[in-house]
PDB file of C-alpha atoms in Angstrom:
ATOM      1  CA  UNK X 153     -60.069  -3.283 -43.874  1.00 47.00           C
ATOM      2  CA  UNK X 154     -59.081   0.313 -43.387  1.00 64.00           C
ATOM      3  CA  UNK X 155     -56.529  -0.157 -40.611  1.00 69.00           C
ATOM      4  CA  UNK X 156     -54.255  -2.089 -42.960  1.00 83.00           C
ATOM      5  CA  UNK X 157     -54.002  -2.275 -46.705  1.00 92.00           C
ATOM      6  CA  UNK X 158     -52.320  -0.647 -49.652  1.00 95.00           C
ATOM      7  CA  UNK X 159     -53.555   1.742 -52.315  1.00 97.00           C
ATOM      8  CA  UNK X 160     -51.503   2.346 -55.452  1.00 97.00           C
ATOM      9  CA  UNK X 161     -52.476   5.067 -57.902  1.00 98.00           C
ATOM     10  CA  UNK X 162     -51.043   7.121 -60.755  1.00 97.00           C
ATOM     11  CA  UNK X 163     -51.062  10.908 -61.155  1.00 95.00           C
ATOM     12  CA  UNK X 164     -49.554  13.371 -63.601  1.00 89.00           C
ATOM     13  CA  UNK X 165     -46.335  15.095 -62.438  1.00 83.00           C
ATOM     14  CA  UNK X 166     -48.221  18.406 -62.109  1.00 82.00           C
ATOM     15  CA  UNK X 167     -50.761  16.865 -59.727  1.00 87.00           C
ATOM     16  CA  UNK X 168     -48.126  14.802 -57.953  1.00 87.00           C
ATOM     17  CA  UNK X 169     -46.273  18.022 -57.129  1.00 81.00           C
ATOM     18  CA  UNK X 170     -49.345  20.209 -56.718  1.00 81.00           C
ATOM     19  CA  UNK X 171     -52.402  18.682 -55.049  1.00 84.00           C
ATOM     20  CA  UNK X 172     -51.462  15.138 -54.142  1.00 91.00           C
ATOM     21  CA  UNK X 173     -48.979  15.753 -51.283  1.00 91.00           C
ATOM     22  CA  UNK X 174     -51.825  17.362 -49.332  1.00 90.00           C
ATOM     23  CA  UNK X 175     -54.171  14.469 -50.110  1.00 94.00           C
ATOM     24  CA  UNK X 176     -51.501  11.958 -49.038  1.00 96.00           C
ATOM     25  CA  UNK X 177     -50.926  13.829 -45.773  1.00 96.00           C
ATOM     26  CA  UNK X 178     -54.665  13.921 -44.983  1.00 95.00           C
ATOM     27  CA  UNK X 179     -54.939  10.198 -45.841  1.00 96.00           C
ATOM     28  CA  UNK X 180     -52.025   9.258 -43.578  1.00 96.00           C
ATOM     29  CA  UNK X 181     -53.607  11.209 -40.694  1.00 96.00           C
ATOM     30  CA  UNK X 182     -56.962   9.441 -41.083  1.00 95.00           C
ATOM     31  CA  UNK X 183     -55.631   5.979 -42.030  1.00 95.00           C
ATOM     32  CA  UNK X 184     -52.141   5.674 -40.545  1.00 95.00           C
ATOM     33  CA  UNK X 185     -52.083   1.895 -41.080  1.00 94.00           C
ATOM     34  CA  UNK X 186     -52.765   2.008 -44.819  1.00 96.00           C
ATOM     35  CA  UNK X 187     -49.855   2.391 -47.231  1.00 95.00           C
ATOM     36  CA  UNK X 188     -50.337   4.716 -50.209  1.00 97.00           C
ATOM     37  CA  UNK X 189     -48.055   4.534 -53.248  1.00 97.00           C
ATOM     38  CA  UNK X 190     -48.161   7.275 -55.881  1.00 97.00           C
ATOM     39  CA  UNK X 191     -46.739   6.742 -59.376  1.00 97.00           C
ATOM     40  CA  UNK X 192     -45.991  10.104 -60.991  1.00 93.00           C
ATOM     41  CA  UNK X 193     -46.191   9.410 -64.709  1.00 93.00           C
ATOM     42  CA  UNK X 194     -46.464  11.450 -67.874  1.00 88.00           C
ATOM     43  CA  UNK X 195     -50.088  12.120 -68.923  1.00 86.00           C
ATOM     44  CA  UNK X 196     -49.895   9.739 -71.900  1.00 86.00           C
ATOM     45  CA  UNK X 197     -49.144   6.810 -69.544  1.00 92.00           C
ATOM     46  CA  UNK X 198     -52.005   7.373 -67.093  1.00 93.00           C
ATOM     47  CA  UNK X 199     -54.538   5.165 -68.862  1.00 95.00           C
ATOM     48  CA  UNK X 200     -51.999   2.366 -69.466  1.00 96.00           C
ATOM     49  CA  UNK X 201     -51.110   2.175 -65.761  1.00 97.00           C
ATOM     50  CA  UNK X 202     -54.798   1.593 -64.956  1.00 97.00           C
ATOM     51  CA  UNK X 203     -55.409  -0.875 -67.796  1.00 96.00           C
ATOM     52  CA  UNK X 204     -52.311  -2.894 -66.912  1.00 96.00           C
ATOM     53  CA  UNK X 205     -53.435  -2.786 -63.258  1.00 95.00           C
ATOM     54  CA  UNK X 206     -50.144  -1.301 -62.112  1.00 97.00           C
ATOM     55  CA  UNK X 207     -52.366   1.311 -60.487  1.00 98.00           C
ATOM     56  CA  UNK X 208     -55.870   0.823 -59.061  1.00 97.00           C
ATOM     57  CA  UNK X 209     -56.887   4.208 -60.412  1.00 97.00           C
ATOM     58  CA  UNK X 210     -55.337   7.367 -61.826  1.00 97.00           C
ATOM     59  CA  UNK X 211     -56.064  11.075 -61.457  1.00 95.00           C
ATOM     60  CA  UNK X 212     -55.705  13.328 -64.473  1.00 92.00           C
ATOM     61  CA  UNK X 213     -57.332  14.599 -67.639  1.00 90.00           C
ATOM     62  CA  UNK X 214     -58.345  12.329 -70.507  1.00 88.00           C
ATOM     63  CA  UNK X 215     -59.008  14.011 -73.831  1.00 80.00           C
ATOM     64  CA  UNK X 216     -61.569  12.387 -76.075  1.00 77.00           C
ATOM     65  CA  UNK X 217     -63.462   9.209 -75.254  1.00 80.00           C
ATOM     66  CA  UNK X 218     -61.946   5.839 -74.449  1.00 88.00           C
ATOM     67  CA  UNK X 219     -64.204   2.784 -74.007  1.00 91.00           C
ATOM     68  CA  UNK X 220     -61.523   0.914 -72.080  1.00 94.00           C
ATOM     69  CA  UNK X 221     -61.804   3.157 -69.011  1.00 96.00           C
ATOM     70  CA  UNK X 222     -64.414   4.658 -66.700  1.00 95.00           C
ATOM     71  CA  UNK X 223     -64.194   8.337 -65.744  1.00 94.00           C
ATOM     72  CA  UNK X 224     -65.600  10.192 -62.758  1.00 92.00           C
ATOM     73  CA  UNK X 225     -65.234  13.971 -62.760  1.00 91.00           C
ATOM     74  CA  UNK X 226     -63.301  15.160 -59.732  1.00 88.00           C
ATOM     75  CA  UNK X 227     -63.403  18.862 -60.595  1.00 87.00           C
ATOM     76  CA  UNK X 228     -64.384  21.029 -63.544  1.00 89.00           C
ATOM     77  CA  UNK X 229     -61.752  23.698 -63.819  1.00 88.00           C
ATOM     78  CA  UNK X 230     -61.249  26.711 -66.056  1.00 93.00           C
ATOM     79  CA  UNK X 231     -58.250  27.878 -68.030  1.00 95.00           C
ATOM     80  CA  UNK X 232     -56.888  31.105 -66.609  1.00 96.00           C
ATOM     81  CA  UNK X 233     -54.046  33.584 -67.015  1.00 97.00           C
ATOM     82  CA  UNK X 234     -51.235  33.040 -64.526  1.00 96.00           C
ATOM     83  CA  UNK X 235     -49.100  36.031 -63.691  1.00 96.00           C
ATOM     84  CA  UNK X 236     -47.113  37.681 -60.958  1.00 95.00           C
ATOM     85  CA  UNK X 237     -49.022  39.736 -58.406  1.00 95.00           C
ATOM     86  CA  UNK X 238     -47.218  42.866 -59.692  1.00 96.00           C
ATOM     87  CA  UNK X 239     -48.261  42.197 -63.321  1.00 96.00           C
ATOM     88  CA  UNK X 240     -50.696  44.614 -65.049  1.00 95.00           C
ATOM     89  CA  UNK X 241     -52.997  41.579 -65.524  1.00 96.00           C
ATOM     90  CA  UNK X 242     -53.273  41.186 -61.734  1.00 96.00           C
ATOM     91  CA  UNK X 243     -55.089  44.553 -61.571  1.00 96.00           C
ATOM     92  CA  UNK X 244     -57.914  43.120 -63.706  1.00 96.00           C
ATOM     93  CA  UNK X 245     -60.726  40.790 -62.585  1.00 94.00           C
ATOM     94  CA  UNK X 246     -60.577  38.884 -65.871  1.00 96.00           C
ATOM     95  CA  UNK X 247     -59.326  39.364 -69.402  1.00 95.00           C
ATOM     96  CA  UNK X 248     -60.081  38.118 -72.904  1.00 97.00           C
ATOM     97  CA  UNK X 249     -58.002  35.433 -74.611  1.00 97.00           C
ATOM     98  CA  UNK X 250     -57.558  37.888 -77.475  1.00 97.00           C
ATOM     99  CA  UNK X 251     -55.654  40.258 -75.146  1.00 96.00           C
ATOM    100  CA  UNK X 252     -53.108  37.636 -74.060  1.00 97.00           C
ATOM    101  CA  UNK X 253     -50.677  38.026 -77.008  1.00 94.00           C
ATOM    102  CA  UNK X 254     -50.114  41.641 -75.839  1.00 95.00           C
ATOM    103  CA  UNK X 255     -47.937  40.069 -73.129  1.00 96.00           C
ATOM    104  CA  UNK X 256     -44.952  37.716 -73.406  1.00 97.00           C
ATOM    105  CA  UNK X 257     -46.399  34.205 -73.026  1.00 97.00           C
ATOM    106  CA  UNK X 258     -44.913  31.033 -71.510  1.00 98.00           C
ATOM    107  CA  UNK X 259     -46.687  27.826 -72.568  1.00 97.00           C
ATOM    108  CA  UNK X 260     -46.338  24.061 -72.398  1.00 94.00           C
ATOM    109  CA  UNK X 261     -44.612  22.475 -75.410  1.00 93.00           C
ATOM    110  CA  UNK X 262     -46.508  21.290 -78.495  1.00 90.00           C
ATOM    111  CA  UNK X 263     -46.870  17.660 -77.367  1.00 81.00           C
ATOM    112  CA  UNK X 264     -49.131  18.525 -74.419  1.00 84.00           C
ATOM    113  CA  UNK X 265     -52.915  18.473 -74.401  1.00 83.00           C
ATOM    114  CA  UNK X 266     -52.980  21.830 -72.581  1.00 90.00           C
ATOM    115  CA  UNK X 267     -50.980  23.379 -75.424  1.00 93.00           C
ATOM    116  CA  UNK X 268     -53.313  21.826 -78.016  1.00 90.00           C
ATOM    117  CA  UNK X 269     -56.247  23.485 -76.243  1.00 93.00           C
ATOM    118  CA  UNK X 270     -54.459  26.871 -76.140  1.00 96.00           C
ATOM    119  CA  UNK X 271     -53.539  26.710 -79.849  1.00 96.00           C
ATOM    120  CA  UNK X 272     -57.088  25.666 -80.708  1.00 96.00           C
ATOM    121  CA  UNK X 273     -58.653  28.621 -78.850  1.00 97.00           C
ATOM    122  CA  UNK X 274     -56.390  31.178 -80.549  1.00 97.00           C
ATOM    123  CA  UNK X 275     -57.128  29.560 -83.935  1.00 97.00           C
ATOM    124  CA  UNK X 276     -60.886  29.725 -83.263  1.00 97.00           C
ATOM    125  CA  UNK X 277     -60.833  33.402 -82.303  1.00 97.00           C
ATOM    126  CA  UNK X 278     -58.508  34.214 -85.218  1.00 97.00           C
ATOM    127  CA  UNK X 279     -55.621  35.530 -83.148  1.00 96.00           C
ATOM    128  CA  UNK X 280     -51.997  35.037 -84.230  1.00 92.00           C
ATOM    129  CA  UNK X 281     -50.119  33.411 -81.369  1.00 92.00           C
ATOM    130  CA  UNK X 282     -46.456  32.531 -80.873  1.00 94.00           C
ATOM    131  CA  UNK X 283     -45.228  31.820 -77.328  1.00 97.00           C
ATOM    132  CA  UNK X 284     -42.071  33.558 -76.134  1.00 97.00           C
ATOM    133  CA  UNK X 285     -41.004  30.582 -74.026  1.00 98.00           C
ATOM    134  CA  UNK X 286     -42.050  26.929 -74.053  1.00 97.00           C
ATOM    135  CA  UNK X 287     -41.340  24.272 -71.426  1.00 96.00           C
ATOM    136  CA  UNK X 288     -42.478  20.695 -70.940  1.00 89.00           C
ATOM    137  CA  UNK X 289     -42.518  20.727 -67.126  1.00 86.00           C
ATOM    138  CA  UNK X 290     -45.086  22.725 -65.188  1.00 87.00           C
ATOM    139  CA  UNK X 291     -42.553  23.787 -62.551  1.00 87.00           C
ATOM    140  CA  UNK X 292     -40.361  25.295 -65.309  1.00 92.00           C
ATOM    141  CA  UNK X 293     -43.315  27.254 -66.729  1.00 94.00           C
ATOM    142  CA  UNK X 294     -44.244  28.634 -63.307  1.00 92.00           C
ATOM    143  CA  UNK X 295     -40.604  29.459 -62.494  1.00 93.00           C
ATOM    144  CA  UNK X 296     -40.310  31.476 -65.732  1.00 95.00           C
ATOM    145  CA  UNK X 297     -43.530  33.359 -64.904  1.00 95.00           C
ATOM    146  CA  UNK X 298     -42.341  33.930 -61.311  1.00 94.00           C
ATOM    147  CA  UNK X 299     -39.115  35.402 -62.718  1.00 95.00           C
ATOM    148  CA  UNK X 300     -41.164  37.948 -64.674  1.00 96.00           C
ATOM    149  CA  UNK X 301     -40.394  36.523 -68.126  1.00 97.00           C
ATOM    150  CA  UNK X 302     -44.033  36.291 -69.152  1.00 97.00           C
ATOM    151  CA  UNK X 303     -47.533  35.148 -68.269  1.00 97.00           C
ATOM    152  CA  UNK X 304     -48.975  31.679 -68.793  1.00 97.00           C
ATOM    153  CA  UNK X 305     -52.305  30.042 -69.587  1.00 97.00           C
ATOM    154  CA  UNK X 306     -53.137  26.930 -67.552  1.00 94.00           C
ATOM    155  CA  UNK X 307     -56.037  25.231 -65.763  1.00 91.00           C
ATOM    156  CA  UNK X 308     -56.411  26.988 -62.413  1.00 87.00           C
ATOM    157  CA  UNK X 309     -55.859  23.927 -60.209  1.00 82.00           C
ATOM    158  CA  UNK X 310     -52.324  23.543 -61.491  1.00 83.00           C
ATOM    159  CA  UNK X 311     -51.076  26.565 -59.613  1.00 80.00           C
ATOM    160  CA  UNK X 312     -53.290  26.310 -56.560  1.00 54.00           C
ATOM    161  CA  UNK X 313     -50.758  24.549 -54.369  1.00 54.00           C
ATOM    162  CA  UNK X 314     -47.417  24.704 -56.110  1.00 57.00           C
ATOM    163  CA  UNK X 315     -44.889  26.691 -54.212  1.00 71.00           C
ATOM    164  CA  UNK X 316     -44.838  29.957 -56.111  1.00 84.00           C
ATOM    165  CA  UNK X 317     -46.445  32.308 -53.611  1.00 85.00           C
ATOM    166  CA  UNK X 318     -45.940  35.412 -55.788  1.00 91.00           C
ATOM    167  CA  UNK X 319     -48.225  34.108 -58.560  1.00 93.00           C
ATOM    168  CA  UNK X 320     -51.931  34.739 -59.021  1.00 93.00           C
ATOM    169  CA  UNK X 321     -54.652  33.698 -61.489  1.00 93.00           C
ATOM    170  CA  UNK X 322     -57.196  35.669 -63.509  1.00 95.00           C
ATOM    171  CA  UNK X 323     -60.181  34.236 -65.392  1.00 95.00           C
ATOM    172  CA  UNK X 324     -59.909  34.128 -69.194  1.00 97.00           C
ATOM    173  CA  UNK X 325     -63.066  34.971 -71.118  1.00 96.00           C
ATOM    174  CA  UNK X 326     -64.289  34.941 -74.701  1.00 95.00           C
ATOM    175  CA  UNK X 327     -64.336  31.891 -74.600  1.00 96.00           C
ATOM    176  CA  UNK X 328     -64.470  30.349 -71.146  1.00 94.00           C
ATOM    177  CA  UNK X 329     -62.606  27.030 -71.462  1.00 95.00           C
ATOM    178  CA  UNK X 330     -63.338  24.227 -68.994  1.00 93.00           C
ATOM    179  CA  UNK X 331     -61.069  21.244 -68.393  1.00 91.00           C
ATOM    180  CA  UNK X 332     -62.119  18.236 -66.351  1.00 90.00           C
ATOM    181  CA  UNK X 333     -59.894  16.515 -63.856  1.00 90.00           C
ATOM    182  CA  UNK X 334     -61.059  12.903 -63.568  1.00 93.00           C
ATOM    183  CA  UNK X 335     -60.638   9.758 -61.544  1.00 95.00           C
ATOM    184  CA  UNK X 336     -59.723   7.079 -64.104  1.00 96.00           C
ATOM    185  CA  UNK X 337     -60.608   3.449 -63.355  1.00 97.00           C
ATOM    186  CA  UNK X 338     -61.031   0.164 -65.160  1.00 95.00           C
ATOM    187  CA  UNK X 339     -64.730  -0.543 -65.822  1.00 93.00           C
ATOM    188  CA  UNK X 340     -66.231  -3.286 -63.652  1.00 90.00           C
ATOM    189  CA  UNK X 341     -63.158  -3.415 -61.415  1.00 91.00           C
ATOM    190  CA  UNK X 342     -64.188  -2.996 -57.778  1.00 92.00           C
ATOM    191  CA  UNK X 343     -61.906  -0.628 -55.930  1.00 94.00           C
ATOM    192  CA  UNK X 344     -60.379  -1.792 -52.644  1.00 95.00           C
ATOM    193  CA  UNK X 345     -61.549  -0.236 -49.369  1.00 94.00           C
ATOM    194  CA  UNK X 346     -58.214   1.566 -49.176  1.00 95.00           C
ATOM    195  CA  UNK X 347     -58.701   3.091 -52.643  1.00 96.00           C
ATOM    196  CA  UNK X 348     -62.271   4.140 -51.844  1.00 95.00           C
ATOM    197  CA  UNK X 349     -61.159   5.817 -48.625  1.00 95.00           C
ATOM    198  CA  UNK X 350     -58.330   7.576 -50.443  1.00 96.00           C
ATOM    199  CA  UNK X 351     -60.666   8.900 -53.147  1.00 95.00           C
ATOM    200  CA  UNK X 352     -63.116  10.136 -50.517  1.00 95.00           C
ATOM    201  CA  UNK X 353     -60.297  12.261 -49.059  1.00 95.00           C
ATOM    202  CA  UNK X 354     -59.068  13.329 -52.514  1.00 93.00           C
ATOM    203  CA  UNK X 355     -62.523  14.611 -53.492  1.00 90.00           C
ATOM    204  CA  UNK X 356     -62.778  16.613 -50.276  1.00 90.00           C
ATOM    205  CA  UNK X 357     -59.245  17.987 -50.306  1.00 86.00           C
ATOM    206  CA  UNK X 358     -58.875  18.936 -53.975  1.00 81.00           C
ATOM    207  CA  UNK X 359     -62.240  20.667 -54.176  1.00 74.00           C
ATOM    208  CA  UNK X 360     -61.495  22.635 -51.005  1.00 68.00           C
ATOM    209  CA  UNK X 361     -58.101  23.786 -52.237  1.00 62.00           C
ATOM    210  CA  UNK X 362     -59.477  24.763 -55.605  1.00 63.00           C
ATOM    211  CA  UNK X 363     -62.063  27.052 -54.058  1.00 58.00           C
ATOM    212  CA  UNK X 364     -59.317  28.705 -52.004  1.00 53.00           C
ATOM    213  CA  UNK X 365     -57.014  29.239 -54.978  1.00 45.00           C
TER     214      UNK X 365
END
């Protein structure tokens, strides 16, 4: 039932710090009797947690196809420039990827799928690109940008709710790069009532916050 029960899920650290606290709070308000446990794990462990049934589902991005899991798109999100509100970029509505190397850039480190996407785009448009700063944790990247050390390139939802109020996002064009945030489950595994209720709230909450970002 939905008055008792337990839902256990996995999320990437960026989501665990960004969107999920709000989802958890909304869930606790609607289902105070149901316990929710969140495992914040590195992106490469998301699928394993679901396959090993340590988590009923996971929320994150899966690159490429994987027959062992089922994916449901939660949101389709675009890569954008992230800068301070007093940055010259903030005066623009959007800017081209090719213009980004005119500014100091802070990116994720080479082992991340976001960084692979960034490197791939610059390669495709034939633009030489070397980041000024690299960090593996999202909070570090945003802190460096907030300090005025550079601008970053990230999917928009990653800054929507993290606590850097002085930061803003601008759409990147030429090309427009979309990244999907998915609910990851094990095929043919029926989710518990608690998990279904949680995901209902997650869909509502994350989409709403993204449109406000």
